[in-house]
Short mmCIF file of C-alpha atoms and ligand atoms in Angstrom, two decimals:
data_model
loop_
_atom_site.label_atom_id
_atom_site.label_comp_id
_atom_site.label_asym_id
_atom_site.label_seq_id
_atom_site.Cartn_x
_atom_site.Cartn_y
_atom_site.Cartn_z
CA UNK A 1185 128.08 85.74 58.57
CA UNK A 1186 127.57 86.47 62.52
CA UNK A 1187 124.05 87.30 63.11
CA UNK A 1188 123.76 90.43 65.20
CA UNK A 1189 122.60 89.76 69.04
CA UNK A 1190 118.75 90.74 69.77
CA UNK A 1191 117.84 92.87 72.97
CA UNK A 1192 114.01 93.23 74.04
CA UNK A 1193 113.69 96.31 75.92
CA UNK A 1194 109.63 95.87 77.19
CA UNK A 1195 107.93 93.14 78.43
CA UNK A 1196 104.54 93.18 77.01
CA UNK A 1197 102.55 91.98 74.47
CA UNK A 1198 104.55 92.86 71.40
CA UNK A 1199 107.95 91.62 73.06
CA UNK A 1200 106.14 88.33 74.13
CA UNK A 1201 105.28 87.78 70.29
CA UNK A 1202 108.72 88.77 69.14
CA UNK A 1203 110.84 87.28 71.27
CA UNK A 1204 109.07 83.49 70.76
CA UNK A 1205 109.21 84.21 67.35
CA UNK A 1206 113.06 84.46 67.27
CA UNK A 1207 113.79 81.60 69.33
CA UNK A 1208 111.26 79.34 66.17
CA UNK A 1209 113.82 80.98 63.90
CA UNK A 1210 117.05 80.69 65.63
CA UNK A 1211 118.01 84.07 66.62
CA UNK A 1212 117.07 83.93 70.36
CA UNK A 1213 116.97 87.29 72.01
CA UNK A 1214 120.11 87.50 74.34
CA UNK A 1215 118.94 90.12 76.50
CA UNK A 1216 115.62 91.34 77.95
CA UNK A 1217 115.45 94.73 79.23
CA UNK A 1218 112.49 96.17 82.05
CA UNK A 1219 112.05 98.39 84.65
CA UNK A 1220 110.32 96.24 86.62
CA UNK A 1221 112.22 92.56 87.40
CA UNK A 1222 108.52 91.13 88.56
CA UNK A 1223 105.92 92.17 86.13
CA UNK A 1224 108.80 90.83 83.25
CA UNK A 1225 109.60 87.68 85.15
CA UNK A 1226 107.03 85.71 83.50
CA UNK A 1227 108.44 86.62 80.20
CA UNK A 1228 111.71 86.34 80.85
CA UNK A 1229 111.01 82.44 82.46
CA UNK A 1230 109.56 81.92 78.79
CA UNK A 1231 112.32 82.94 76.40
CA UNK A 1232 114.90 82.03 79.15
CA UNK A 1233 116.33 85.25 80.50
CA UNK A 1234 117.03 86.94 82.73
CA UNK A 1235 115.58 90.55 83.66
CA UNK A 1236 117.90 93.50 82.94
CA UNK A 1237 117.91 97.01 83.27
CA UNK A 1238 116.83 98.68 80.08
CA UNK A 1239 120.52 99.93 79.66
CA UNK A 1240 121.99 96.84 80.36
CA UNK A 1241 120.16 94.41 78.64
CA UNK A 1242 121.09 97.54 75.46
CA UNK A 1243 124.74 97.07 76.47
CA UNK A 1244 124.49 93.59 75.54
CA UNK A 1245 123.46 93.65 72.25
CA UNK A 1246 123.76 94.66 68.69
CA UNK A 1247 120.46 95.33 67.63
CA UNK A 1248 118.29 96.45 70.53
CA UNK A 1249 113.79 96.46 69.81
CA UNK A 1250 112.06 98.87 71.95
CA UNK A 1251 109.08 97.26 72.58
CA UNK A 1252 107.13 99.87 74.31
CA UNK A 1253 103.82 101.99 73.59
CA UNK A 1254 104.42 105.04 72.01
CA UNK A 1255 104.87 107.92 74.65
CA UNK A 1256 107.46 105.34 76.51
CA UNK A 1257 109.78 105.53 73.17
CA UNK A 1258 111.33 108.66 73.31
CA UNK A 1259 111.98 109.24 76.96
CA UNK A 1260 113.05 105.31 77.30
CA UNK A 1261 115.61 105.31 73.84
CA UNK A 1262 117.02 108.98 76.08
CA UNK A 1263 117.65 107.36 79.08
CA UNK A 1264 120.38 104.39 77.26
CA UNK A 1265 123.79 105.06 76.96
CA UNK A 1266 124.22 104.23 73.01
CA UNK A 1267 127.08 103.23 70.65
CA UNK A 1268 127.50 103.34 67.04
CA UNK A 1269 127.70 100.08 66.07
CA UNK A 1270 124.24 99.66 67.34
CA UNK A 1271 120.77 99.52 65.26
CA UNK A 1272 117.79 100.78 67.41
CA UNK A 1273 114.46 99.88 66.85
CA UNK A 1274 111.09 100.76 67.34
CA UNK A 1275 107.82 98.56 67.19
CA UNK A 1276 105.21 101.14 66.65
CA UNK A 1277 103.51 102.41 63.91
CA UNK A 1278 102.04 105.60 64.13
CA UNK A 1279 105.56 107.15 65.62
CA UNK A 1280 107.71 109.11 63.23
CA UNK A 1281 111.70 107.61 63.77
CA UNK A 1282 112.71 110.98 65.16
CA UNK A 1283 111.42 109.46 68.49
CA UNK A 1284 114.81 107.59 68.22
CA UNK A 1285 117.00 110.86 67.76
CA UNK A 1286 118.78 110.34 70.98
CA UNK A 1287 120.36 107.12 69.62
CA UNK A 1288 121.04 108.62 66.37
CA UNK A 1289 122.28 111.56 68.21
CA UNK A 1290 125.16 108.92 69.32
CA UNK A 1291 126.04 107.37 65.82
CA UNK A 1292 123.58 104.62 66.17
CA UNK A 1293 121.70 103.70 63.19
CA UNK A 1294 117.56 103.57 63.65
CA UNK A 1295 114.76 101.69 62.41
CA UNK A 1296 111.15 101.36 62.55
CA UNK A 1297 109.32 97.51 62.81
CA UNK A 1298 105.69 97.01 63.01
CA UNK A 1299 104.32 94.33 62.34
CA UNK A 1300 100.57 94.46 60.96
CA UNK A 1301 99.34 92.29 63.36
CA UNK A 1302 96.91 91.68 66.26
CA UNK A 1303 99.29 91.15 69.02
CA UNK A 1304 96.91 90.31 72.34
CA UNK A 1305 98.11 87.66 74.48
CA UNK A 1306 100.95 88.76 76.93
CA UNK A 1307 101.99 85.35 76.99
CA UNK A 1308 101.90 83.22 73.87
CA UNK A 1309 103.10 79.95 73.55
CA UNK A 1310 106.11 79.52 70.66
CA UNK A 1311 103.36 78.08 68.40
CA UNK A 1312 101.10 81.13 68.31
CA UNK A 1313 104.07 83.50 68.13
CA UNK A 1314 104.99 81.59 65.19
CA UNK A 1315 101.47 82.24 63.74
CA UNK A 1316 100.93 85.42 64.52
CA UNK A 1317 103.96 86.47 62.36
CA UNK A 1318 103.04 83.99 59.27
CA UNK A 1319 102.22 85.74 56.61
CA UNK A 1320 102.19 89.22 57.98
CA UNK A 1321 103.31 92.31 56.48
CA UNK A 1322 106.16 94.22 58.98
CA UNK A 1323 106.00 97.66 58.38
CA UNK A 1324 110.31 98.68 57.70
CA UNK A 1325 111.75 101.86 58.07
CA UNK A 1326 115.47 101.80 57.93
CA UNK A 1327 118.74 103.09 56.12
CA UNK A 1328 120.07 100.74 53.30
CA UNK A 1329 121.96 98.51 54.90
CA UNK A 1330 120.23 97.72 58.02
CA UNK A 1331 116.83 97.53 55.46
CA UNK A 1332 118.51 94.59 53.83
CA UNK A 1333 119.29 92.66 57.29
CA UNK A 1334 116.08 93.68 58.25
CA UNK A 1335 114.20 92.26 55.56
CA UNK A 1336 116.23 89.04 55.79
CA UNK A 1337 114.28 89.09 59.43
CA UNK A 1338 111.52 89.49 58.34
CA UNK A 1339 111.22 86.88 55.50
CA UNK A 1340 112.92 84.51 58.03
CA UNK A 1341 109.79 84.98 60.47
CA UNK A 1342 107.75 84.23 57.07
CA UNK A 1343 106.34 87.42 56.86
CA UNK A 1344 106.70 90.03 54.12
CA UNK A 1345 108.15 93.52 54.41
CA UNK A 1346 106.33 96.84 53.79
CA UNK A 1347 108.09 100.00 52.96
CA UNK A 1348 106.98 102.23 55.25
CA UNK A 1349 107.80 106.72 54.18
CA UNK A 1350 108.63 109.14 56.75
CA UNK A 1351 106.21 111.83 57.56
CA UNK A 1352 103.43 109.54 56.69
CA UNK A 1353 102.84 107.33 59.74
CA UNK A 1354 100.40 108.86 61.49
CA UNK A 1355 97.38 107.96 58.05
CA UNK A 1356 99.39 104.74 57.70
CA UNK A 1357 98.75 103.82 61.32
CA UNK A 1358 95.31 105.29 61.28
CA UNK A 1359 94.46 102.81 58.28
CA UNK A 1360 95.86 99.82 60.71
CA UNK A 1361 93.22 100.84 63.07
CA UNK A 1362 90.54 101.29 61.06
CA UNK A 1363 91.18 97.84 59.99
CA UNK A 1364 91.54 96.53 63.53
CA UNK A 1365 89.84 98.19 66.68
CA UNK A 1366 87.41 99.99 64.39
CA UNK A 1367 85.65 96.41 62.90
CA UNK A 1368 84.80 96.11 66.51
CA UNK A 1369 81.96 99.10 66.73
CA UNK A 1370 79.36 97.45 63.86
CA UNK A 1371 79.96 94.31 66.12
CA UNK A 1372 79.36 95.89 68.97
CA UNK A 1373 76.15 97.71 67.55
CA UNK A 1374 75.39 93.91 65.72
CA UNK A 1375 75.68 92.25 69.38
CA UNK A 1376 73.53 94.41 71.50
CA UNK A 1377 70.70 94.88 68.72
CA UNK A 1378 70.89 91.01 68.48
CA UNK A 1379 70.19 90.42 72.49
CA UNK A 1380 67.43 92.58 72.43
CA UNK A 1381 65.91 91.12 69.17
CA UNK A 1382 66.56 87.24 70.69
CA UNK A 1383 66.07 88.08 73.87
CA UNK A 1384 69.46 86.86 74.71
CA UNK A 1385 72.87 88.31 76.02
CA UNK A 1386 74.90 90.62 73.84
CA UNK A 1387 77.66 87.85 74.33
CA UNK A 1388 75.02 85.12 73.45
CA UNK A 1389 74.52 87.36 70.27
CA UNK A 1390 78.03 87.69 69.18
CA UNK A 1391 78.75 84.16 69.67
CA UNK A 1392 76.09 83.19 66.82
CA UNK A 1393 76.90 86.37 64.88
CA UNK A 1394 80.65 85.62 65.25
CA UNK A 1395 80.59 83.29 61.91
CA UNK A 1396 79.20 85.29 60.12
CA UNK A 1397 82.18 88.20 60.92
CA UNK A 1398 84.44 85.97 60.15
CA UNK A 1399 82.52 84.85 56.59
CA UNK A 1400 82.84 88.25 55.64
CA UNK A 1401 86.57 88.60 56.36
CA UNK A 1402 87.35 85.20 54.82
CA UNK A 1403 85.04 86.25 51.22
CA UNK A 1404 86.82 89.85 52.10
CA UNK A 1405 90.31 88.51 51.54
CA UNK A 1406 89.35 85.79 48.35
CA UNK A 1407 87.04 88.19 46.44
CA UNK A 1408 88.18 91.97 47.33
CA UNK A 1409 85.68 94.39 49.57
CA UNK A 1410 83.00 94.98 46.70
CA UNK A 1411 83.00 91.06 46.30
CA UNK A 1412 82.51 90.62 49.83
CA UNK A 1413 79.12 92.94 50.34
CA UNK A 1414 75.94 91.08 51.46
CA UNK A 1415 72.60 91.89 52.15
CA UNK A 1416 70.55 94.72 51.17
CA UNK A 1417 73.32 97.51 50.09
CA UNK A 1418 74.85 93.86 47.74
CA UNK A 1419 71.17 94.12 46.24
CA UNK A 1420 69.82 97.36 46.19
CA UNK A 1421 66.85 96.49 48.62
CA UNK A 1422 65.71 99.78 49.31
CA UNK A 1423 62.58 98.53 51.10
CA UNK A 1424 64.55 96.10 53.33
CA UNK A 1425 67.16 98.90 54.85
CA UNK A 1426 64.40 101.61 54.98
CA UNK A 1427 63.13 99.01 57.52
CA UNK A 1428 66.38 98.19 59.30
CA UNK A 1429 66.85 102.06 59.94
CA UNK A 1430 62.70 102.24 61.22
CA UNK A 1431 63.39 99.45 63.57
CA UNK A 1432 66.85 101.11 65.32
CA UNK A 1433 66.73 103.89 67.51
CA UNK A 1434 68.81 106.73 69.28
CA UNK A 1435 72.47 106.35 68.72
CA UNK A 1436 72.60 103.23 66.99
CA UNK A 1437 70.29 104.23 64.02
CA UNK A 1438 72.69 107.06 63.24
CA UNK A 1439 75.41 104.67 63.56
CA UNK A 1440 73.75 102.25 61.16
CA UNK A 1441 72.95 105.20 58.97
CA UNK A 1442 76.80 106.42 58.64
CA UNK A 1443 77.69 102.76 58.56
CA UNK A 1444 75.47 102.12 55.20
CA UNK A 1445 76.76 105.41 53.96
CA UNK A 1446 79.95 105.04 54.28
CA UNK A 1447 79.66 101.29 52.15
CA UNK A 1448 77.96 103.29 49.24
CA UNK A 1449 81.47 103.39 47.05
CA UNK A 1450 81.55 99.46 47.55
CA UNK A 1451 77.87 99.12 46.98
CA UNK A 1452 77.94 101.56 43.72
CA UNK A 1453 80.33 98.84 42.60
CA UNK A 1454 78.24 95.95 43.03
CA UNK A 1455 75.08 97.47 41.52
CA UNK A 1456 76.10 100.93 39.39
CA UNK A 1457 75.27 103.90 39.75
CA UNK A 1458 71.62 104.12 38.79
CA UNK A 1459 70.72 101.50 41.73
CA UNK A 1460 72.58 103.22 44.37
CA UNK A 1461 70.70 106.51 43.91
CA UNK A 1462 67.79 104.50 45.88
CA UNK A 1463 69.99 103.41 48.33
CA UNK A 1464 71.77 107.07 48.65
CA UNK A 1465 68.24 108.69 48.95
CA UNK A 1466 66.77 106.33 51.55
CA UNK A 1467 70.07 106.97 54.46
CA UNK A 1468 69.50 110.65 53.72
CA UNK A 1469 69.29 111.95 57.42
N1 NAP B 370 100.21 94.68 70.67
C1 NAP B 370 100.05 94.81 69.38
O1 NAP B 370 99.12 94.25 68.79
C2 NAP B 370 101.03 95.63 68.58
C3 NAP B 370 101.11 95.38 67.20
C4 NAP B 370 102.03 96.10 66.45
C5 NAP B 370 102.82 97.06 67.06
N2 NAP B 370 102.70 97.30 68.39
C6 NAP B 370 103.54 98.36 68.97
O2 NAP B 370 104.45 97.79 69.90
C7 NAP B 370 104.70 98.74 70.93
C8 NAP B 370 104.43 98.06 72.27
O3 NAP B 370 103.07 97.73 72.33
P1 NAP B 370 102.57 96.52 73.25
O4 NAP B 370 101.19 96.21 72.80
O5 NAP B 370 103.59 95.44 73.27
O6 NAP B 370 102.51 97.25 74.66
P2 NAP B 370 102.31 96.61 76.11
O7 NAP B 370 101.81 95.20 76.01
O8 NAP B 370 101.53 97.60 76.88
O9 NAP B 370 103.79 96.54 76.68
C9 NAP B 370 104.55 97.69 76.86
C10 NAP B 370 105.75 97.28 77.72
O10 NAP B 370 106.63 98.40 77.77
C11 NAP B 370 107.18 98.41 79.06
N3 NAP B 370 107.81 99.70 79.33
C12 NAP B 370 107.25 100.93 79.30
N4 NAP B 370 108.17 101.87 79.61
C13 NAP B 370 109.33 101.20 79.83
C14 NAP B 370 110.64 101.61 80.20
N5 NAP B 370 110.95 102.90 80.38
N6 NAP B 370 111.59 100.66 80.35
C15 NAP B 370 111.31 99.36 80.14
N7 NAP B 370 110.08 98.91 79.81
C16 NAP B 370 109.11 99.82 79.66
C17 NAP B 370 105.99 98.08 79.96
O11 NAP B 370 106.47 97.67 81.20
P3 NAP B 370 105.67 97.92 82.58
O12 NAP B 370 105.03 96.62 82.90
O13 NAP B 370 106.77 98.26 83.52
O14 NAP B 370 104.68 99.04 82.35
C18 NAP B 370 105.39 96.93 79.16
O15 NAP B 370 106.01 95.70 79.45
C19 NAP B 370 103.81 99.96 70.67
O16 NAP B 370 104.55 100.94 70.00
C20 NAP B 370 102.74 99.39 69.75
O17 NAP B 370 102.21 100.37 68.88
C21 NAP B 370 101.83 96.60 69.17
#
């Protein structure tokens, strides 16, 4: 079976991840499409390519990934001249496929792939790529025939594919960033209340609380959320988080406050119902 030729059309962070990936798998990329030759050279030095225009670099291949933030998909996928034997992709989640209509509008089929995954480096080395895709869930939205070459993709990259519905990306997406960016505020909040208890920096504070983050995650993932709580909403210490919230002031308090609420489901679970009604009275605002 001929394996359909890959076009990048982006440069950044999600292309960099991709396009190592497929080289560790053995469908290298054949084209890499940008509008500007200098800020994509350093990519294109890495997968060994050369910098195209975004319609050329599309002209060159059979399955073409536009690898570009949201608001660039649309406008970008309307300025290529498409065929019909193409499949064009998009990387995002939280864009609906009808960002793609132009495409469609000229026979080609379209398809969504997002991978649920932390892509940060612009430049990662093969290895990492490799990692980063290990064990992932890619987010697929496709017709039925380019679902099943897409899925062959994405079990070749070792990750697993998730059925993503129309009309629903925008909550599905949301969810990805609640699990993501959001994690960051408590450790934000955690980092600064740290310096000033220490007397430290906030970075001096995250580097020791850092651990325990990742503790969390790692009990998260092997025992389920509930399994996962700690501290005083795990045990019902009333006393303990009346104190936490007496010790915090100004915004952060009421951050900790509607952090602690918002656990209560997970800590009802861990102690029943009769316990939590402490914990429920003492966040009362
Ligand atoms: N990064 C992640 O963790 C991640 C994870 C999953 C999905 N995604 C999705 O992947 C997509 C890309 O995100 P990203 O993080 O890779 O973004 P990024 O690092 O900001 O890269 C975006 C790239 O798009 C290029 N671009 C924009 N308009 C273009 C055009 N008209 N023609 C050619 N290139 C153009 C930019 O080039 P310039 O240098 O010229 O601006 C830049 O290289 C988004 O939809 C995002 O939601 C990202």
């Amino acid at each position: 079976m001929t394996l359909p030729r890959i076009a990048l059309i982006g440069a950044g962070r999600t292309a960099a991840h991709l396009g190592q990936a497929l080289i560790g798998v053995r469908r290298p990329a054949v084209a890499l499409g940008a509008r500007s030759a200098e800020r994509a050279g350093p990519l294109a030095q890495a997968l060994g390519l050369a910098v195209l225009s975004p319609a050329a670099a599309a002209q060159a291949a059979d399955w073409v990934f536009l690898c570009v933030r949201d608001a660039d998909i649309a406008p970008l996928c309307a300025s290529i001249p498409w065929r019909a034997d193409q499949l064009v992709l998009h990387c995002s989640g939280a864009t609906e496929l009808d960002a793609l209509a132009a495409a469609q509008a000229a026979g080609a089929q379209v398809a969504g792939f997002h991978p649920l995954q932390l892509m940060a480096n612009p430049l990662p080395t093969a290895a990492e790529a490799a990692q980063a895709f290990m064990g992932i869930r890619i987010g697929i939205e496709a017709g039925p025939d380019a679902r099943l070459e897409l899925e062959a993709l994405v079990l070749a990259l070792g990750a697993q594919p998730l059925h993503l519905q129309a009309g629903q990306r925008a909550r599905y997406h949301a969810a990805a960033n609640a699990a993501a960016s959001a994690l960051l505020a408590p450790l934000d909040l955690a980092s600064r209340q740290a310096a000033q208890a220490l007397g430290c920096t906030p970075d001096q504070a995250w580097a020791a609380l850092a651990p325990l983050a990742e503790g969390t995650l790692r009990a998260a993932r092997a025992r389920g959320l509930a399994g996962a709580l700690s501290g005083p909403m795990a045990r019902a210490e009333v006393a303990v988080l009346s104190a936490h919230l007496q010790a915090l002031a100004g915004p952060d308090e009421g951050l900790y406050r509607a952090l602690m609420q918002a656990l209560l489901p997970l800590a009802t679970q861990r102690v029943g119902a009769a316990q939590a009604q402490g914990l429920v009275a003492v966040l009362k605002a």
